[in-house]
Short mmCIF file of C-alpha atoms in Angstrom, two decimals:
data_model
loop_
_atom_site.label_atom_id
_atom_site.label_comp_id
_atom_site.label_asym_id
_atom_site.label_seq_id
_atom_site.Cartn_x
_atom_site.Cartn_y
_atom_site.Cartn_z
CA MET Q 1 -16.64 -19.45 0.73
CA ALA Q 2 -14.25 -21.26 3.08
CA ALA Q 3 -10.86 -19.75 3.94
CA PRO Q 4 -8.85 -22.31 1.87
CA SER Q 5 -11.02 -21.55 -1.17
CA ARG Q 6 -10.56 -17.82 -0.65
CA ALA Q 7 -6.80 -18.27 -0.38
CA ALA Q 8 -6.79 -20.33 -3.59
CA GLY Q 9 -8.86 -17.64 -5.28
CA LEU Q 10 -6.32 -15.05 -4.19
CA VAL Q 11 -3.58 -17.06 -5.91
CA VAL Q 12 -5.71 -17.26 -9.06
CA ALA Q 13 -6.25 -13.49 -8.94
CA LEU Q 14 -2.48 -12.98 -8.70
CA VAL Q 15 -1.90 -15.24 -11.71
CA VAL Q 16 -4.52 -13.30 -13.68
CA LEU Q 17 -2.84 -10.00 -12.78
CA VAL Q 18 0.59 -11.28 -13.86
CA ALA Q 19 -0.82 -12.56 -17.15
CA ILE Q 20 -2.54 -9.26 -17.93
CA ALA Q 21 0.60 -7.35 -16.91
CA LEU Q 22 2.63 -9.36 -19.45
CA LEU Q 23 -0.06 -8.63 -22.04
CA SER Q 24 0.18 -4.93 -21.19
CA ILE Q 25 3.93 -5.00 -21.82
CA ALA Q 26 3.55 -6.93 -25.08
CA VAL Q 27 0.69 -5.00 -26.71
CA GLY Q 28 0.96 -1.50 -28.13
CA ALA Q 29 1.67 0.49 -31.27
CA ARG Q 30 4.45 -2.03 -31.79
CA SER Q 31 3.47 -5.50 -30.61
CA ILE Q 32 6.21 -7.61 -29.03
CA PRO Q 33 5.92 -11.43 -28.78
CA LEU Q 34 5.46 -12.67 -25.21
CA GLY Q 35 8.62 -14.75 -25.48
CA THR Q 36 10.59 -11.66 -26.39
CA VAL Q 37 8.98 -9.76 -23.52
CA VAL Q 38 9.97 -12.42 -20.97
CA ASP Q 39 13.49 -12.57 -22.38
CA ALA Q 40 13.82 -8.77 -22.24
CA LEU Q 41 12.62 -8.71 -18.63
CA PHE Q 42 15.33 -11.13 -17.51
CA HIS Q 43 18.08 -10.20 -19.98
CA ARG Q 44 18.19 -6.48 -20.48
CA ASP Q 45 20.27 -5.54 -23.53
CA GLY Q 46 20.52 -2.74 -26.05
CA SER Q 47 17.97 -4.05 -28.53
CA ASP Q 48 14.95 -2.02 -29.65
CA SER Q 49 12.57 -4.46 -27.99
CA SER Q 50 14.43 -4.22 -24.69
CA TYR Q 51 14.31 -0.41 -24.87
CA VAL Q 52 10.54 -0.38 -25.52
CA VAL Q 53 9.91 -2.90 -22.73
CA TRP Q 54 11.98 -1.17 -20.05
CA SER Q 55 11.60 2.48 -20.98
CA ILE Q 56 7.94 2.60 -21.98
CA ARG Q 57 5.89 -0.51 -21.25
CA VAL Q 58 7.22 -1.57 -17.82
CA PRO Q 59 6.80 1.89 -16.18
CA ARG Q 60 3.31 2.20 -17.66
CA THR Q 61 2.32 -1.26 -16.45
CA LEU Q 62 3.73 -0.70 -12.95
CA ILE Q 63 1.84 2.59 -12.67
CA GLY Q 64 -1.32 0.80 -13.78
CA ILE Q 65 -0.83 -1.87 -11.10
CA ALA Q 66 -0.15 0.67 -8.35
CA VAL Q 67 -3.02 2.99 -9.31
CA GLY Q 68 -5.48 0.15 -9.91
CA ALA Q 69 -4.71 -1.46 -6.54
CA SER Q 70 -5.08 1.89 -4.81
CA LEU Q 71 -8.44 2.68 -6.41
CA GLY Q 72 -9.79 -0.81 -5.75
CA VAL Q 73 -8.83 -0.71 -2.08
CA ALA Q 74 -10.04 2.89 -1.72
CA GLY Q 75 -13.40 1.91 -3.23
CA ALA Q 76 -13.79 -1.00 -0.81
CA LEU Q 77 -12.93 1.28 2.11
CA MET Q 78 -15.42 3.91 0.94
CA GLN Q 79 -18.25 1.39 0.64
CA ALA Q 80 -17.46 -0.01 4.08
CA LEU Q 81 -17.09 3.43 5.66
CA THR Q 82 -20.37 4.84 4.32
CA ARG Q 83 -22.21 1.48 4.24
CA ASN Q 84 -23.19 2.50 0.75
CA PRO Q 85 -22.59 -0.01 -2.07
CA LEU Q 86 -22.69 2.86 -4.59
CA ALA Q 87 -19.83 4.77 -2.96
CA ASP Q 88 -16.51 5.29 -4.69
CA PRO Q 89 -13.42 7.41 -3.93
CA GLY Q 90 -14.94 10.40 -5.74
CA LEU Q 91 -17.84 10.56 -3.28
CA LEU Q 92 -15.75 12.25 -0.58
CA GLY Q 93 -14.43 14.96 -2.91
CA ILE Q 94 -10.88 13.59 -2.92
CA ASN Q 95 -10.71 13.47 -6.73
CA ALA Q 96 -12.29 16.91 -6.96
CA GLY Q 97 -9.70 18.31 -4.54
CA ALA Q 98 -6.87 16.93 -6.67
CA ALA Q 99 -8.40 18.42 -9.83
CA THR Q 100 -8.92 21.84 -8.24
CA ALA Q 101 -5.36 22.07 -6.95
CA ALA Q 102 -4.04 20.91 -10.32
CA ALA Q 103 -6.06 23.60 -12.11
CA LEU Q 104 -4.84 26.28 -9.69
CA SER Q 105 -1.23 25.19 -10.13
CA VAL Q 106 -1.54 25.56 -13.90
CA GLY Q 107 -3.68 28.70 -14.03
CA VAL Q 108 -2.09 30.68 -11.17
CA LEU Q 109 1.48 29.38 -10.95
CA GLY Q 110 1.93 28.34 -14.59
CA VAL Q 111 3.03 24.80 -13.71
CA THR Q 112 3.51 22.60 -16.79
CA ASP Q 113 5.95 19.98 -15.47
CA LEU Q 114 4.13 16.77 -14.53
CA ARG Q 115 6.68 16.13 -11.78
CA VAL Q 116 5.54 19.31 -10.01
CA PHE Q 117 1.93 18.96 -11.09
CA VAL Q 118 1.60 15.65 -9.20
CA TRP Q 119 2.51 17.24 -5.87
CA PHE Q 120 -0.11 19.98 -6.22
CA ALA Q 121 -2.78 17.44 -7.13
CA PHE Q 122 -1.96 15.28 -4.13
CA LEU Q 123 -1.90 18.33 -1.84
CA GLY Q 124 -5.36 19.28 -3.09
CA ALA Q 125 -6.64 15.78 -2.36
CA ALA Q 126 -5.21 15.91 1.17
CA ILE Q 127 -6.77 19.33 1.85
CA ALA Q 128 -10.15 18.12 0.57
CA GLY Q 129 -9.93 15.13 2.90
CA PHE Q 130 -9.09 17.36 5.87
CA VAL Q 131 -11.93 19.78 5.08
CA LEU Q 132 -14.35 16.88 4.87
CA TYR Q 133 -13.11 15.55 8.21
CA VAL Q 134 -13.74 18.93 9.83
CA ILE Q 135 -17.17 19.44 8.25
CA ALA Q 136 -18.42 15.92 8.97
CA GLY Q 137 -17.26 16.06 12.59
CA ARG Q 138 -14.36 14.24 14.12
CA GLY Q 139 -15.86 12.00 16.74
CA GLY Q 140 -19.13 10.49 15.64
CA SER Q 141 -19.55 11.39 12.00
CA SER Q 142 -22.18 9.01 10.66
CA PRO Q 143 -21.97 7.35 7.23
CA VAL Q 144 -24.82 9.55 5.97
CA ARG Q 145 -23.18 12.71 7.25
CA LEU Q 146 -19.88 11.75 5.63
CA ALA Q 147 -21.59 11.10 2.29
CA LEU Q 148 -23.54 14.38 2.38
CA ALA Q 149 -20.47 16.39 3.38
CA GLY Q 150 -18.43 14.69 0.66
CA THR Q 151 -21.05 15.48 -1.96
CA ALA Q 152 -21.06 19.14 -0.93
CA VAL Q 153 -17.26 19.42 -0.96
CA SER Q 154 -17.05 17.67 -4.33
CA ALA Q 155 -19.68 19.92 -5.91
CA ALA Q 156 -17.99 23.11 -4.67
CA LEU Q 157 -14.53 22.05 -5.82
CA THR Q 158 -15.79 20.81 -9.18
CA GLY Q 159 -17.47 24.19 -9.77
CA LEU Q 160 -14.23 26.01 -8.95
CA THR Q 161 -12.26 23.78 -11.32
CA GLN Q 162 -14.74 24.41 -14.13
CA VAL Q 163 -14.49 28.18 -13.62
CA MET Q 164 -10.69 27.99 -13.80
CA THR Q 165 -10.65 25.94 -16.98
CA LEU Q 166 -13.33 28.00 -18.74
CA LEU Q 167 -11.69 31.36 -17.98
CA ASP Q 168 -8.14 30.30 -18.85
CA THR Q 169 -7.51 28.49 -22.14
CA GLN Q 170 -3.99 27.51 -21.06
CA THR Q 171 -5.39 25.75 -18.00
CA LEU Q 172 -8.02 24.07 -20.15
CA ASP Q 173 -5.40 22.80 -22.62
CA GLN Q 174 -3.21 21.47 -19.81
CA MET Q 175 -6.07 19.89 -17.84
CA ARG Q 176 -8.19 18.35 -20.56
CA PHE Q 177 -5.87 15.37 -21.01
CA TRP Q 178 -5.28 14.80 -17.30
CA THR Q 179 -8.97 14.95 -16.36
CA VAL Q 180 -9.78 12.09 -18.77
CA GLY Q 181 -7.43 9.74 -16.89
CA SER Q 182 -4.49 8.22 -18.73
CA LEU Q 183 -1.51 5.97 -18.04
CA GLU Q 184 0.28 7.18 -21.16
CA ARG Q 185 1.76 10.41 -19.79
CA ALA Q 186 2.91 9.09 -16.41
CA ASP Q 187 6.43 7.69 -16.11
CA GLY Q 188 8.69 5.93 -13.62
CA GLY Q 189 9.42 9.20 -11.86
CA THR Q 190 5.71 9.74 -11.25
CA LEU Q 191 5.45 6.28 -9.70
CA VAL Q 192 8.40 6.94 -7.39
CA ARG Q 193 6.78 10.16 -6.16
CA VAL Q 194 3.39 8.68 -5.28
CA LEU Q 195 4.42 5.13 -4.30
CA PRO Q 196 5.17 5.89 -0.61
CA PHE Q 197 1.66 7.32 -0.18
CA LEU Q 198 0.08 4.36 -1.97
CA VAL Q 199 1.96 1.82 0.14
CA ALA Q 200 1.09 3.66 3.35
CA GLY Q 201 -2.57 3.74 2.32
CA VAL Q 202 -2.70 0.01 1.56
CA VAL Q 203 -0.97 -0.93 4.83
CA LEU Q 204 -3.35 1.30 6.80
CA ALA Q 205 -6.33 -0.20 4.97
CA LEU Q 206 -5.31 -3.75 5.88
CA PHE Q 207 -4.91 -2.66 9.50
CA LEU Q 208 -8.51 -1.33 9.43
CA ALA Q 209 -10.11 -4.52 8.09
CA ARG Q 210 -11.23 -5.88 11.47
CA PRO Q 211 -12.62 -2.58 12.86
CA LEU Q 212 -14.55 -2.03 9.61
CA ASN Q 213 -16.02 -5.52 9.91
CA ALA Q 214 -17.25 -4.57 13.37
CA LEU Q 215 -18.73 -1.25 12.21
CA ALA Q 216 -20.58 -3.04 9.40
CA LEU Q 217 -22.87 -4.48 12.11
CA GLY Q 218 -23.88 -0.97 13.20
CA ASP Q 219 -22.43 1.63 15.53
CA GLU Q 220 -23.69 0.10 18.76
CA ALA Q 221 -22.68 -3.43 17.81
CA GLY Q 222 -19.30 -2.12 16.65
CA LYS Q 223 -18.72 -0.41 20.00
CA SER Q 224 -19.65 -3.57 21.88
CA LEU Q 225 -17.06 -5.46 19.80
CA GLY Q 226 -14.36 -2.98 20.80
CA ALA Q 227 -14.23 -0.79 17.68
CA HIS Q 228 -13.52 2.93 18.22
CA LEU Q 229 -15.94 4.75 15.92
CA GLY Q 230 -14.19 8.11 15.58
CA ARG Q 231 -10.70 6.66 15.25
CA THR Q 232 -11.77 4.01 12.71
CA ARG Q 233 -13.61 6.51 10.53
CA GLY Q 234 -10.82 9.06 10.76
CA LEU Q 235 -8.13 6.53 9.83
CA THR Q 236 -10.29 5.14 7.02
CA LEU Q 237 -10.74 8.63 5.62
CA LEU Q 238 -6.96 9.11 5.85
CA ALA Q 239 -6.37 5.84 3.98
CA VAL Q 240 -8.83 6.82 1.24
CA THR Q 241 -7.14 10.21 0.94
CA LEU Q 242 -3.70 8.64 0.59
CA LEU Q 243 -4.86 6.06 -1.95
CA ALA Q 244 -7.29 8.02 -4.09
CA GLY Q 245 -5.33 11.26 -3.80
CA ALA Q 246 -2.02 9.80 -4.92
CA ALA Q 247 -3.64 7.71 -7.69
CA THR Q 248 -5.56 10.69 -9.04
CA ALA Q 249 -2.49 12.89 -8.87
CA ALA Q 250 -0.51 10.37 -10.91
CA VAL Q 251 -2.91 9.61 -13.76
CA GLY Q 252 -6.02 11.76 -13.32
CA PRO Q 253 -9.47 10.72 -12.11
CA LEU Q 254 -10.53 7.22 -13.17
CA VAL Q 255 -14.14 6.16 -12.77
CA PHE Q 256 -15.82 2.82 -12.03
CA VAL Q 257 -12.64 0.97 -10.96
CA GLY Q 258 -13.20 1.73 -7.27
CA LEU Q 259 -16.96 1.35 -7.67
CA ALA Q 260 -17.38 -1.89 -9.61
CA VAL Q 261 -14.46 -4.05 -8.43
CA PRO Q 262 -15.51 -4.26 -4.73
CA HIS Q 263 -18.93 -5.47 -5.92
CA MET Q 264 -17.35 -8.24 -7.96
CA VAL Q 265 -15.06 -9.16 -5.09
CA ARG Q 266 -17.84 -9.38 -2.50
CA ALA Q 267 -19.67 -11.80 -4.79
CA ILE Q 268 -16.61 -14.08 -4.37
CA THR Q 269 -15.49 -13.47 -0.80
CA GLY Q 270 -18.53 -12.18 1.03
CA PRO Q 271 -18.40 -8.98 3.13
CA ASP Q 272 -15.31 -9.80 5.21
CA GLN Q 273 -12.89 -6.88 4.66
CA ARG Q 274 -9.90 -9.11 5.53
CA TRP Q 275 -10.50 -10.81 2.18
CA VAL Q 276 -12.22 -8.02 0.24
CA LEU Q 277 -9.22 -5.67 0.46
CA PRO Q 278 -6.53 -8.12 -0.80
CA TYR Q 279 -8.79 -9.30 -3.63
CA CYS Q 280 -9.46 -5.68 -4.65
CA ALA Q 281 -5.71 -4.98 -4.58
CA LEU Q 282 -5.22 -7.71 -7.22
CA LEU Q 283 -8.35 -7.59 -9.38
CA ALA Q 284 -8.68 -3.81 -9.69
CA PRO Q 285 -5.25 -3.37 -11.36
CA ALA Q 286 -6.03 -6.38 -13.58
CA LEU Q 287 -9.20 -4.61 -14.77
CA LEU Q 288 -7.38 -1.30 -15.23
CA LEU Q 289 -4.54 -2.85 -17.24
CA LEU Q 290 -7.02 -4.79 -19.38
CA ALA Q 291 -8.87 -1.54 -20.13
CA ASP Q 292 -5.56 0.10 -21.01
CA VAL Q 293 -4.69 -2.73 -23.42
CA LEU Q 294 -8.11 -2.49 -25.05
CA GLY Q 295 -7.64 1.25 -25.47
CA ARG Q 296 -4.50 0.58 -27.50
CA VAL Q 297 -6.03 -1.96 -29.88
CA ILE Q 298 -9.69 -1.04 -30.48
CA ALA Q 299 -8.95 2.11 -32.49
CA ARG Q 300 -6.25 3.51 -34.72
CA GLU Q 301 -5.48 6.26 -32.23
CA GLU Q 302 -4.96 5.19 -28.62
CA ILE Q 303 -7.97 5.74 -26.37
CA ASP Q 304 -7.19 6.92 -22.84
CA VAL Q 305 -7.84 4.33 -20.16
CA GLY Q 306 -10.29 6.63 -18.35
CA VAL Q 307 -12.62 6.50 -21.35
CA VAL Q 308 -12.34 2.71 -21.64
CA THR Q 309 -13.00 2.10 -17.93
CA ALA Q 310 -16.15 4.21 -18.20
CA LEU Q 311 -17.33 2.32 -21.30
CA LEU Q 312 -16.59 -1.06 -19.69
CA GLY Q 313 -17.65 -0.14 -16.18
CA ALA Q 314 -21.13 1.14 -16.92
CA PRO Q 315 -22.60 -2.05 -18.43
CA LEU Q 316 -20.64 -4.20 -15.99
CA PHE Q 317 -22.01 -2.30 -13.04
CA ILE Q 318 -25.57 -2.44 -14.43
CA ALA Q 319 -25.22 -6.22 -14.75
CA LEU Q 320 -23.99 -6.46 -11.15
CA VAL Q 321 -26.90 -4.35 -9.87
CA ARG Q 322 -29.42 -6.47 -11.78
CA ARG Q 323 -27.84 -9.66 -10.48
CA THR Q 324 -27.96 -8.38 -6.90
CA LYS Q 325 -31.60 -7.33 -7.30
CA ALA Q 326 -32.51 -10.74 -8.73
CA ALA Q 327 -30.73 -12.52 -5.88
CA ARG Q 328 -32.70 -10.52 -3.28
CA SER Q 329 -36.09 -11.01 -4.93
#
């Protein structure tokens, strides 16, 4: 696809995201007409509709946009870093680190306030990322070595989290909602706490687009093109930690968003990370918000977005894999 077509596609993706964001604000236990939503957004007053829009729906939608963009970009970075199209942010143990720290904060320190809970989860994600960096080796850690080390770290941390939740019913009660992944319990304060990390991660990711393009050709070819292997991989791991760690801390682990969206995007843009990353930043939150809207309307009781993304993501990803296999044969 030529650059003008890619740029036009990016505008279309932005329009789609805005449309789904408006739908997210309008749809819920109490549906609000789109005209009323737009009016409430520009003319805030004391009406019930204005209260619902600004106090409940807008914070939830903004968190969905921020988290979705972060997971989409983190997934694209992971697949570029490991050269593995099946990689997602959970492969490096970042999500598992957040879950373990969250379980420890509840079980050991008795934390119940989400505002405090978020910081422990993010700290756990950061520690998991650092441990992985040390285990995999700083300078020349290969994609395979990173993936294997990440799998080992994730398995160990997941086991520890399961022990904590099984031995302590209070921890289990507190964690069982968070581990599903939900936008419902996060609020504007949660977004404010994690937003600096998300923004830093996205900016760093965009800075890494060119070096990752070079590394996609192989280590030797990447070196000949001027890419620094150790620095690029270390900074990419840092970006994934910032993005996936903060997103997981805010709403819990969400599956398939960071796995499936980069596949869809590459079918449109090709492998160039300079286009893949911006597209993921727009289409991943659109998918997440759409899943959240569906979770509100497909059942009497609201279904958490983590469940819906899994139900939507599995068949979607199977279709993408089959399409890729057919194209290669």
